[in-house]
Short mmCIF file of C-alpha atoms in Angstrom, two decimals:
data_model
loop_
_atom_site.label_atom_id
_atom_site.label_comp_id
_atom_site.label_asym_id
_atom_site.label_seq_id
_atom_site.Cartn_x
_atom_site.Cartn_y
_atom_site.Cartn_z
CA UNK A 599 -33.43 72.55 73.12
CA UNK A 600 -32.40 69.26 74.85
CA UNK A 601 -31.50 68.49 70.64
CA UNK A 602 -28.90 70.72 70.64
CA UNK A 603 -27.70 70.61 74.07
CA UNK A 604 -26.49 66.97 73.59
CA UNK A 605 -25.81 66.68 70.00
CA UNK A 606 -29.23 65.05 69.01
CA UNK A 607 -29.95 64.63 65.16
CA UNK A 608 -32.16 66.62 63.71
CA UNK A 609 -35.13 64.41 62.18
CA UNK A 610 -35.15 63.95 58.25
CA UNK A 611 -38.40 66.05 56.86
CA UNK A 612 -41.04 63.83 55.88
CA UNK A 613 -43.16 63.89 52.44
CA UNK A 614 -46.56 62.05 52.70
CA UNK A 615 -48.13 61.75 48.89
CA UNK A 616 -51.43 62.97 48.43
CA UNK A 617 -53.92 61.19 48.23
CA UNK A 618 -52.15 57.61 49.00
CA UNK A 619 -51.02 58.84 52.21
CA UNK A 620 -47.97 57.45 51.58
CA UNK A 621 -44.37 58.67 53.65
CA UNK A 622 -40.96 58.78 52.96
CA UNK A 623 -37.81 60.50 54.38
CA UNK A 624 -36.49 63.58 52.58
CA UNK A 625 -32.39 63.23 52.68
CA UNK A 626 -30.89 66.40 53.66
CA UNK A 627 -30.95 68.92 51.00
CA UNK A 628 -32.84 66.73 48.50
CA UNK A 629 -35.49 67.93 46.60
CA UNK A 630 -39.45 66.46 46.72
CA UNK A 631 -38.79 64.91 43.39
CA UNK A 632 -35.34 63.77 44.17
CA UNK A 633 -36.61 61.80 47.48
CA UNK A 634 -39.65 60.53 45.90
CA UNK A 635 -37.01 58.75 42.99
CA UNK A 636 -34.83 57.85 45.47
CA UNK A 637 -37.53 55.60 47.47
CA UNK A 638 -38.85 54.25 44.58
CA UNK A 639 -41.71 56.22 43.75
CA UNK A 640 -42.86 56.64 40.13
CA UNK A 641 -43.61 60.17 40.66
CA UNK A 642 -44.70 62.13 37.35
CA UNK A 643 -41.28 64.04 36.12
CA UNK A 644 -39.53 64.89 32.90
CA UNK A 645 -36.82 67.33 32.70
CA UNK A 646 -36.01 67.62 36.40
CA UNK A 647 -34.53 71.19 36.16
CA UNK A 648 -37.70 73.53 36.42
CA UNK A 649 -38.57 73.62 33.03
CA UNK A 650 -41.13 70.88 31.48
CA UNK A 651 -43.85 71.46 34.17
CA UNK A 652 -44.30 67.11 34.11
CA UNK A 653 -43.95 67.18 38.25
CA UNK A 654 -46.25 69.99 38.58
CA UNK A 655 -48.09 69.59 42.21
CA UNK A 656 -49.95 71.11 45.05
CA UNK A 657 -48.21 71.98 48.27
CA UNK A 658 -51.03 70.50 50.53
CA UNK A 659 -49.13 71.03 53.75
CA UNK A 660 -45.77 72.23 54.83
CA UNK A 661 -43.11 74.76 53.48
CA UNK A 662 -40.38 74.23 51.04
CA UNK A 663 -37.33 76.79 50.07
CA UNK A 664 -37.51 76.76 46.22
CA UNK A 665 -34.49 76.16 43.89
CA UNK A 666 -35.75 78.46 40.85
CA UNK A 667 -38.17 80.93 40.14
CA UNK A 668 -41.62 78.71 39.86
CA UNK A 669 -42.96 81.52 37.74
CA UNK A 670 -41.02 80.83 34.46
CA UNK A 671 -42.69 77.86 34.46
CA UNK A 672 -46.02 78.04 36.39
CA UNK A 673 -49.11 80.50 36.10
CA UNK A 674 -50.15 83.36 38.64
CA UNK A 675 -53.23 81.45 39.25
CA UNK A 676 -51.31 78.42 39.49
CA UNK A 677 -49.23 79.72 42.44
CA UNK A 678 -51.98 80.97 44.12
CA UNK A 679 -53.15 77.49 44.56
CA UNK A 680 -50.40 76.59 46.07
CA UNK A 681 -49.01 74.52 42.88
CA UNK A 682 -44.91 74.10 43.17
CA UNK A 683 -42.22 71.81 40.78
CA UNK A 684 -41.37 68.92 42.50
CA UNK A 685 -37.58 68.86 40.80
CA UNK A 686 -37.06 72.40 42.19
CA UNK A 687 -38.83 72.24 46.16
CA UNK A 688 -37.20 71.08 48.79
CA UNK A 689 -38.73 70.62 52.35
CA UNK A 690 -37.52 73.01 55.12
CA UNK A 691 -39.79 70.26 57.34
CA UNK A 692 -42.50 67.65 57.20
CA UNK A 693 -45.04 68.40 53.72
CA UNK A 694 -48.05 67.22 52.21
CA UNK A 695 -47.55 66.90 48.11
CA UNK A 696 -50.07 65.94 45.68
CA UNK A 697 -49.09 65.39 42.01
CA UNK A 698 -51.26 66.55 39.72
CA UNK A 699 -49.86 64.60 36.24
CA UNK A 700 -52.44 63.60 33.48
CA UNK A 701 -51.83 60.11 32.61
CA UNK A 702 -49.69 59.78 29.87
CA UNK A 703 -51.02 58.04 26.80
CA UNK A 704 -49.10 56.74 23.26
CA UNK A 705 -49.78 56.87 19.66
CA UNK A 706 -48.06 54.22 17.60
CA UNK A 707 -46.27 54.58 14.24
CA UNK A 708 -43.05 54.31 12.34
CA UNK A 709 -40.15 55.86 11.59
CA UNK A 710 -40.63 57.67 7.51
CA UNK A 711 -37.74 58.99 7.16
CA UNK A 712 -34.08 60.54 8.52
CA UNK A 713 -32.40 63.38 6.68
CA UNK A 714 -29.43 64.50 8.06
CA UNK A 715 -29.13 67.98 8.39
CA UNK A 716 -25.19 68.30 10.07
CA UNK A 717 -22.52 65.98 11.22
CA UNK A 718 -24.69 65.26 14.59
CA UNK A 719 -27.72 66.34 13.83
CA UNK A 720 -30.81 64.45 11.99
CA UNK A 721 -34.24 65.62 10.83
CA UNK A 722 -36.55 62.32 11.62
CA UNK A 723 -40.50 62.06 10.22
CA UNK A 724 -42.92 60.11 11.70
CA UNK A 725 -45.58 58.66 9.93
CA UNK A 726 -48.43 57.57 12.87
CA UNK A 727 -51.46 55.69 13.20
CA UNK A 728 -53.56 58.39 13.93
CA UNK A 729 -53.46 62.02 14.91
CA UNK A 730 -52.12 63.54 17.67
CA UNK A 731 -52.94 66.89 18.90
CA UNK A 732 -50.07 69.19 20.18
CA UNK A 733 -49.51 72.97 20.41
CA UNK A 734 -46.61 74.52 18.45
CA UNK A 735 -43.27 74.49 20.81
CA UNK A 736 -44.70 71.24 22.96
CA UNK A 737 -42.29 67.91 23.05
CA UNK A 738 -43.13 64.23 23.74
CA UNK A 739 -41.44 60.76 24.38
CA UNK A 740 -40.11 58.97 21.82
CA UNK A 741 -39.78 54.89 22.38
CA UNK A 742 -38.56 52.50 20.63
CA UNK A 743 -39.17 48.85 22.08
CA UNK A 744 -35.68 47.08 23.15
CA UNK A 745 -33.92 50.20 22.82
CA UNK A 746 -33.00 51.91 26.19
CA UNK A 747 -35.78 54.01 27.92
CA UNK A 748 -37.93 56.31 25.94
CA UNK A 749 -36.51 60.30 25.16
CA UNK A 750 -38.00 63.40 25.07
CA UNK A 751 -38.14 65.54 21.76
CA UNK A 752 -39.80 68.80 20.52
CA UNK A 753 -42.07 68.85 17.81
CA UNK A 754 -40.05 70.87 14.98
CA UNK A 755 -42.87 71.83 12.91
CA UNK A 756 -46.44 73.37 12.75
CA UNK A 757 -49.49 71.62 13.98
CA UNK A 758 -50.88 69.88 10.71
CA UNK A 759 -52.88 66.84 11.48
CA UNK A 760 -52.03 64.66 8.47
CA UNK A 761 -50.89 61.79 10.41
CA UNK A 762 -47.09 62.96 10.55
CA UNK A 763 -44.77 64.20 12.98
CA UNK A 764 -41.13 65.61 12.80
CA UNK A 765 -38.28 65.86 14.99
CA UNK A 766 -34.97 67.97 15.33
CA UNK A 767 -32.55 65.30 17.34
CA UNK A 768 -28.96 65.55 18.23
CA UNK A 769 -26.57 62.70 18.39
CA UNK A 770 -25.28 62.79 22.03
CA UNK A 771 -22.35 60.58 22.41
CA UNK A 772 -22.33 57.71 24.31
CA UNK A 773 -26.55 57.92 24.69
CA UNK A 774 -28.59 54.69 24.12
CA UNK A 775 -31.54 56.02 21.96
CA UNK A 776 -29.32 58.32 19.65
CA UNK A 777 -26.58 56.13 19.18
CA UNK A 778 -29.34 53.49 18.15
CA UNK A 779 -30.95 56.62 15.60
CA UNK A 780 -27.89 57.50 14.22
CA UNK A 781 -26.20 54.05 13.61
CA UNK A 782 -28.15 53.15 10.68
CA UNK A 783 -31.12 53.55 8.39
CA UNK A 784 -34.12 53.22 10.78
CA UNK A 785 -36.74 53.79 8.51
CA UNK A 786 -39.60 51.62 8.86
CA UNK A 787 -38.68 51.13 12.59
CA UNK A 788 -41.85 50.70 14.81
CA UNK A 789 -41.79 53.15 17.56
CA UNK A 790 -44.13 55.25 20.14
CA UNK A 791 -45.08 58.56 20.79
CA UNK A 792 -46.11 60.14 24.06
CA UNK A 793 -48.72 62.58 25.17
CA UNK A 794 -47.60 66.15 23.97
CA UNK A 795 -46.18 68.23 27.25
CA UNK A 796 -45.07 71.87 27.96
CA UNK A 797 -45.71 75.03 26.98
CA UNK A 798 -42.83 76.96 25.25
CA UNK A 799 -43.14 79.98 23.11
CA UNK A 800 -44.17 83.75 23.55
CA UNK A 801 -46.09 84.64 26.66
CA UNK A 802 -46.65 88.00 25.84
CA UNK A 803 -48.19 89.88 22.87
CA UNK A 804 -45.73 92.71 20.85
CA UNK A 805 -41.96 92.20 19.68
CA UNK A 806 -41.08 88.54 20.02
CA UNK A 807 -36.95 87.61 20.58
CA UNK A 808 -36.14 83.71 19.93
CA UNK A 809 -32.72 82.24 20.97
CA UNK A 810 -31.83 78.73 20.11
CA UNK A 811 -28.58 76.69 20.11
CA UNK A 812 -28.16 73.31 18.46
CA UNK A 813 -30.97 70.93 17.89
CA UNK A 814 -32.89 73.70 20.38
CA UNK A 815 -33.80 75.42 16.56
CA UNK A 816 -36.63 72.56 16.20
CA UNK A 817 -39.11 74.13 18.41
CA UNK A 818 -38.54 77.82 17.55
CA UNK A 819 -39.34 76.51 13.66
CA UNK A 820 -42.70 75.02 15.24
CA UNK A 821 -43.64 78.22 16.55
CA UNK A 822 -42.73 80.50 14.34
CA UNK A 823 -44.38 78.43 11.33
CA UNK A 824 -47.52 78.44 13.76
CA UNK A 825 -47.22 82.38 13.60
CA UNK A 826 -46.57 82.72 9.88
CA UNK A 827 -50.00 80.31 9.57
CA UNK A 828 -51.86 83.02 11.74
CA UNK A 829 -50.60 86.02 9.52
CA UNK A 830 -48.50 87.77 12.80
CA UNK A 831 -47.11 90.74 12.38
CA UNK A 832 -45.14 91.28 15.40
CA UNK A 833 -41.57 91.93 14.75
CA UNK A 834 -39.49 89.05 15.80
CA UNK A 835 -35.92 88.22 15.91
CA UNK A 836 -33.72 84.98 16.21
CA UNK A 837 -30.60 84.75 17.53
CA UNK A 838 -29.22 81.03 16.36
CA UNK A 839 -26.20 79.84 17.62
CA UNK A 840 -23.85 76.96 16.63
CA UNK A 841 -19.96 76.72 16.62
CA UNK A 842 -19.34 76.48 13.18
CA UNK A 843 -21.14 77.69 9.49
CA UNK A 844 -20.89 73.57 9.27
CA UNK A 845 -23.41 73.60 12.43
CA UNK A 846 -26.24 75.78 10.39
CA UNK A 847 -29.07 73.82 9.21
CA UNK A 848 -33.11 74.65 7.88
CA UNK A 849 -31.68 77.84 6.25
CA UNK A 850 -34.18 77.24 3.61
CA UNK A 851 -36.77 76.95 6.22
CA UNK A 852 -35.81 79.87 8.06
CA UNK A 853 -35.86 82.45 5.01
CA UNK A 854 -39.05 80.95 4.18
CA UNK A 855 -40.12 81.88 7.41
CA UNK A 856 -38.43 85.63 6.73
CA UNK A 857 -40.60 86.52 4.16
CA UNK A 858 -43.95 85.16 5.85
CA UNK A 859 -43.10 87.37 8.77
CA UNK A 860 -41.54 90.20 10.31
CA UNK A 861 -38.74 88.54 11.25
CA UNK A 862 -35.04 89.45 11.37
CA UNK A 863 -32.42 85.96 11.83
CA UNK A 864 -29.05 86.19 13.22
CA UNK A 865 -26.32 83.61 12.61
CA UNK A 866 -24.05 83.44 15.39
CA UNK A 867 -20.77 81.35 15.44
CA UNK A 868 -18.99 80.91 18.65
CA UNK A 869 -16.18 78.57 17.18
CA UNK A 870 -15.49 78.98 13.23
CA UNK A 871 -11.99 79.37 12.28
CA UNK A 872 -10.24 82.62 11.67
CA UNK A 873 -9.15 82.22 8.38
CA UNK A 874 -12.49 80.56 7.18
CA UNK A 875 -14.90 82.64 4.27
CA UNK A 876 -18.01 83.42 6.98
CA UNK A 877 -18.68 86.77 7.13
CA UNK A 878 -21.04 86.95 9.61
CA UNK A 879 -21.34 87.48 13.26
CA UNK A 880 -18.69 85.58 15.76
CA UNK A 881 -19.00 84.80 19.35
CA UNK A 882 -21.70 84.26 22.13
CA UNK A 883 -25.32 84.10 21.08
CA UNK A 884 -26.10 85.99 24.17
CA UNK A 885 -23.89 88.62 22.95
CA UNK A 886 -26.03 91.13 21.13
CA UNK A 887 -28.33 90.69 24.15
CA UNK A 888 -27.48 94.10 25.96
CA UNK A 889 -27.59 96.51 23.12
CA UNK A 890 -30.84 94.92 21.80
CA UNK A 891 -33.88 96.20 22.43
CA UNK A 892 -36.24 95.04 24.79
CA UNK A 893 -38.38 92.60 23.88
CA UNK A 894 -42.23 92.28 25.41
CA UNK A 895 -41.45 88.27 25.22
CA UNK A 896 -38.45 86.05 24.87
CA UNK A 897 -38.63 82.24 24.20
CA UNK A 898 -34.99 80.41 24.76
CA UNK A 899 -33.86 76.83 23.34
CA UNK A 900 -30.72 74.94 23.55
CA UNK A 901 -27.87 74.47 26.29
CA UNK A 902 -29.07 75.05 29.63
CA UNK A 903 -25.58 77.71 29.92
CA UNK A 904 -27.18 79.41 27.38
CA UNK A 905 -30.45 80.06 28.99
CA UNK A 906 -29.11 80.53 32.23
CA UNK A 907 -26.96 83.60 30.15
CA UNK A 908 -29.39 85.13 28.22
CA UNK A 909 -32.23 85.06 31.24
CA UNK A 910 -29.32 86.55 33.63
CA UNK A 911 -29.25 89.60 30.76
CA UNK A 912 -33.01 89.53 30.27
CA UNK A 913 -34.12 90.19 33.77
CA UNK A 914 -31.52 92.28 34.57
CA UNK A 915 -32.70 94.60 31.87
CA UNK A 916 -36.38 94.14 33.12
CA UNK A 917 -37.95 91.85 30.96
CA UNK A 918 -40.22 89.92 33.73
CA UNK A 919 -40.08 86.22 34.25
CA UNK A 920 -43.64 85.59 33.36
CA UNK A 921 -42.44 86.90 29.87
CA UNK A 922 -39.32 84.32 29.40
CA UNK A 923 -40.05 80.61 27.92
CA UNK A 924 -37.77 78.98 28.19
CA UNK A 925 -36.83 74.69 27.50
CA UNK A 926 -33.25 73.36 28.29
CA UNK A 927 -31.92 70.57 26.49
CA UNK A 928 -29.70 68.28 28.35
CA UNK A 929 -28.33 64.61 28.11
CA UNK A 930 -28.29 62.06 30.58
CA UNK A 931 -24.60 62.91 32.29
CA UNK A 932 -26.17 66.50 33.18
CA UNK A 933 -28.99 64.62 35.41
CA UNK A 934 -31.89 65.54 33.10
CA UNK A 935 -33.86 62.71 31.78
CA UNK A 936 -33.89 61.26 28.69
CA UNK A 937 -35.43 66.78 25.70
CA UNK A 938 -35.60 71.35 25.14
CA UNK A 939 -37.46 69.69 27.54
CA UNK A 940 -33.34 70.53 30.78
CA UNK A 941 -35.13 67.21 28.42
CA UNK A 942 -32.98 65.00 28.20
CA UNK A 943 -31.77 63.98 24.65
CA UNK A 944 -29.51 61.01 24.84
#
């Protein structure tokens, strides 16, 4: 009362790390994640928009006003144990956090090939030194010693354990680890992969709708090649945007994929010229999304605007979060990290 009376400050919230017991101040407005950076603290994060799951932890004490929905991201049983994201929580007073990260882990190897698949986008194989075990529509860290910090990247291809791994990347301009990629033949190039994260695909049995924009293709191909493996039968549909018929890529791929399954693919162009030969469809990916029907699970890849449009039509026809995957891919000047992941992809 006295506080107000005479103009007193109101104390910056406090965040005390479980189980270090360590304290630091929480600027006004600032988000768990966003403090812990701030003061130093090599707290477990990837994508820092709500998507990747990577600063997953347990609200110990406290309360926190949430930026997103946790449940796109998080389980039911995961909320009910009090689990928040780190990137989207920020204190309304003093908390308690504890991460709950697995230690990351790398598998060395080399860089097999590069095909280039459009003017800014590259198809890159890895061949590794041993296995690694990942779940169709996960991403990892890619790192390349000297060059920049390490970037995040989806898997863009079924789960085969022959040693390999491939990549859909994007040249971002002005990024460290792309403009390194793209400026030359790397192949042979030693380089590191990280422990497979997230957990992006259907969440919900019956007809399946993908949307993906860009380099945000490479994970839909891992899961639906996953599905065509199993023998599914669910109808599915894929809505793939790009400006131009120049922009398309893995067509080959994709009506491979057409006859394994029950799936119908849309090309969508949002910026070919007028007086160009495409006959297809024009305009927003998101476009066809209100006379569609329904689906029982949606799975979303590219531009975080994209997402942000197609989950806005989505819920507002009723498809429940818990049924909407979704993995944003940004570059470093929108504040993500360095991937699908908002992953950064610089």
């Amino acid at each position: 009362m006295f506080g107000r009376l005479f103009g007193r400050k109101t104390e910056t919230p406090t965040i005390t790390l479980a189980p270090s017991g360590r304290v630091i101040e929480a600027p006004k407005g600032a988000t768990i994640l966003g403090a812990a950076l701030k003061a130093g603290v090599d707290y477990p994060s990837n994508c820092r928009v709500g998507s990747c799951g990577a600063c997953k932890s347990r609200l110990v004490e406290g309360e926190i006003r949430a930026l997103t929905d946790f449940s796109y991201t998080l389980s039911a049983d995961e909320l009910s144990a009090g689990c928040i994201l780190a990137c989207q929580a920020v204190p309304k007073g003093p908390v308690v956090v504890q991460p709950l990260a697995v230690a990351d882990s790398t598998v060395a190897g080399r860089i097999l090939r590069q095909d280039g698949l459009t003017h800014d986008i590259q198809d890159i194989t890895l061949a590794l030194d041993s296995t690694i075990d990942f779940k169709a529509g996960q991403y990892a860290t890619l790192s390349v010693p000297g060059v920049a910090e390490g970037r995040c990247y989806s898997f863009a291809h079924a789960p085969q354990g022959d040693g390999t791994a491939r990549f859909i990347i994007r040249h971002v301009p002005g990024g460290a680890f792309t403009g390194w990629l793209f400026g030359g033949d790397r192949a042979g190039t030693a380089i590191s992969l990280g422990q497979p994260r997230g957990d992006f695909g259907l969440k919900a049995p019956g007809p399946g709708l993908f949307i993906a924009g860009g380099s945000g293709l490479g994970p839909v191909l891992s899961v639906l090649e996953t599905l065509a493996a199993a023998g599914d039968r669910r109808k599915l549909t894929l809505l793939f945007g790009a400006r131009t018929a120049a922009d398309l890529y893995a067509r080959d791929r994709l009506d491979a994929l057409s006859r394994q399954l029950d799936l119908t693919v849309r090309f969508i162009l949002s910026a070919e010229p007028a007086g160009s030969d495409w006959a297809g469809e024009r305009g927003l990916v998101t476009a066809p999304l209100a006379e569609m029907p329904l689906p029982a699970a949606a799975a979303l890849c590219g531009p975080p605007a994209m997402i942000d449009a197609a989950i806005a039509v989505l819920r507002g026809r009723g498809l429940a979060p818990a049924a909407i995957s979704f993995d944003k891919f940004t570059d470093q000047s929108s504040g993500g990290q360095s991937s699908g992941a908002q992953r950064p992809a610089a």
